[in-house]
PDB file of C-alpha atoms in Angstrom:
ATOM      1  CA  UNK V 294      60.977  96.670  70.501  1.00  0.00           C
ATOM      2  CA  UNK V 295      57.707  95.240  70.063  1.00  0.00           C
ATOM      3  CA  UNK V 296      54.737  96.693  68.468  1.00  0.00           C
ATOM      4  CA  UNK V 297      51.161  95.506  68.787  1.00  0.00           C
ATOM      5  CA  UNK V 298      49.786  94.153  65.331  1.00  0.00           C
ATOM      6  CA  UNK V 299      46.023  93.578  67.071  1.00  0.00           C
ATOM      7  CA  UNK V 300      43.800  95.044  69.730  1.00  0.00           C
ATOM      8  CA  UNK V 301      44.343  93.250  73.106  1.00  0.00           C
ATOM      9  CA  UNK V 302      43.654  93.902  76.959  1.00  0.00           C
ATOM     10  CA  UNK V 303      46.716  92.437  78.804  1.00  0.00           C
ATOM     11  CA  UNK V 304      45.601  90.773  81.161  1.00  0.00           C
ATOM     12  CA  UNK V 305      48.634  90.494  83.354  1.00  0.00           C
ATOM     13  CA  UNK V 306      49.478  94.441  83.045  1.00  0.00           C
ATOM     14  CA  UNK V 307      45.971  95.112  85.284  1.00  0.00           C
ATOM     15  CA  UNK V 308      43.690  94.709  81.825  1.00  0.00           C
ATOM     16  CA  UNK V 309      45.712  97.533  80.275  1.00  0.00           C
ATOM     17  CA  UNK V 310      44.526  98.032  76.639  1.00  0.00           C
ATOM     18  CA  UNK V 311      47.067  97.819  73.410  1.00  0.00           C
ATOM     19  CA  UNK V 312      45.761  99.440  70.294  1.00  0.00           C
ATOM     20  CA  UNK V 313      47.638  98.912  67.206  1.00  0.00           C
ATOM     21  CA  UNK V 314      50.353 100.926  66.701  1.00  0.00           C
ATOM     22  CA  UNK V 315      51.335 100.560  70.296  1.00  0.00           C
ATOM     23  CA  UNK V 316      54.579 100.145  71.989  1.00  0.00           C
ATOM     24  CA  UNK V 317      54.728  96.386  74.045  1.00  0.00           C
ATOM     25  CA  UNK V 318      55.118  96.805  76.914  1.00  0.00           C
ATOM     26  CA  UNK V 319      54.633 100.345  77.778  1.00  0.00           C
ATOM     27  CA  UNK V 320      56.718 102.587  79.325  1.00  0.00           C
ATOM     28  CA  UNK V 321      55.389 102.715  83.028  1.00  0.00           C
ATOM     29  CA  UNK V 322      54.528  99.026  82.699  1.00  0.00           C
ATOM     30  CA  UNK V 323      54.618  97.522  86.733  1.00  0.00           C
ATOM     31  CA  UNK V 324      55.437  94.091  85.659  1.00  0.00           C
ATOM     32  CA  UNK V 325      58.490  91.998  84.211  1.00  0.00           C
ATOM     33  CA  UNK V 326      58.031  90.730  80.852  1.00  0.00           C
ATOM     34  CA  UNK V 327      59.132  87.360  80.574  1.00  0.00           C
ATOM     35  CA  UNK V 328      60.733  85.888  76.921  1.00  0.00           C
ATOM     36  CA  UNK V 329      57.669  83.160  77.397  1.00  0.00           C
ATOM     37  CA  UNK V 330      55.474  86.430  77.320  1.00  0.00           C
ATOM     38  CA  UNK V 331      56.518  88.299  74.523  1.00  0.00           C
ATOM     39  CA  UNK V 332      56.600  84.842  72.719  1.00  0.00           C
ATOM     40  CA  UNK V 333      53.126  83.792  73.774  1.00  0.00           C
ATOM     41  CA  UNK V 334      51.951  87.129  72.708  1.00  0.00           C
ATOM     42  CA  UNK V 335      54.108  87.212  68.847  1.00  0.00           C
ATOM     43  CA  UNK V 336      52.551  83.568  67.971  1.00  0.00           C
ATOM     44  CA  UNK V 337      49.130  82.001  67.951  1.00  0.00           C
ATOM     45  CA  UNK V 338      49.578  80.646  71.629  1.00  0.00           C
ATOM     46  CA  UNK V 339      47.169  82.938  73.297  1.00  0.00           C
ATOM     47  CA  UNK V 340      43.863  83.823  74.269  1.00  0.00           C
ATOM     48  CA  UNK V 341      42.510  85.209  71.035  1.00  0.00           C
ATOM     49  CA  UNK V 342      44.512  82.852  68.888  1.00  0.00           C
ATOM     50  CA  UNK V 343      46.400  85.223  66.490  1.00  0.00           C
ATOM     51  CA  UNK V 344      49.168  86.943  66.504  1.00  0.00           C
ATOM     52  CA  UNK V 345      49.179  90.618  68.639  1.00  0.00           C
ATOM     53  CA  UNK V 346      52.613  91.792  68.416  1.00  0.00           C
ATOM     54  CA  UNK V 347      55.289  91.772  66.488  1.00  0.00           C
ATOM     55  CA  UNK V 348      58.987  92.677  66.851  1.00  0.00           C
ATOM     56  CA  UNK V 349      60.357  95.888  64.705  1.00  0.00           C
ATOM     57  CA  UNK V 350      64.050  96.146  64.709  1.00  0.00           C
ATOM     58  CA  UNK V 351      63.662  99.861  63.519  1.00  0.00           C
ATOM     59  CA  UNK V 352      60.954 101.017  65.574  1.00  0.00           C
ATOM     60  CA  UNK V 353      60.989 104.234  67.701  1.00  0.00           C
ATOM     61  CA  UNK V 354      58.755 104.702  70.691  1.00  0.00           C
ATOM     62  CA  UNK V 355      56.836 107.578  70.170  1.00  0.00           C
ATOM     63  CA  UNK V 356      56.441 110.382  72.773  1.00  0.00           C
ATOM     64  CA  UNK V 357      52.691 109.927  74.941  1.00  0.00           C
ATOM     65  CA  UNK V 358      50.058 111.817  73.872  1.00  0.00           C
ATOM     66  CA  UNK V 359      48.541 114.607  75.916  1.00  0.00           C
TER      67      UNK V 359
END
């Protein structure tokens, strides 16, 4: 699973906004993730230059607020 590390709008999930603390992608996201995606987005090889998520082997999705 893959948290987000930094503040980003994804641009390919309709501008969608990822706070920190966030799940990547979400839940009811309407597009595939590729692997070049998720590695774009875990290195420097972005639009913002820096790192946004990160993978956590231990992480559990929490339930959406209401």
């Amino acid at each position: 699973m893959y948290k987000v590390v930094r503040y980003f709008t994804a641009i390919q999930d309709n501008n969608r906004p990822y706070n920190v603390g966030d799940v990547f992608p979400h839940k009811e996201c309407g597009y595939t993730v590729t692997e070049n995606r998720l590695a774009e987005l875990a290195c420097r090889n972005n639009l913002q230059r820096t790192q946004l998520i990160r993978y956590e082997e231990d992480a559990v999705e929490e339930a959406p607020k209401k």
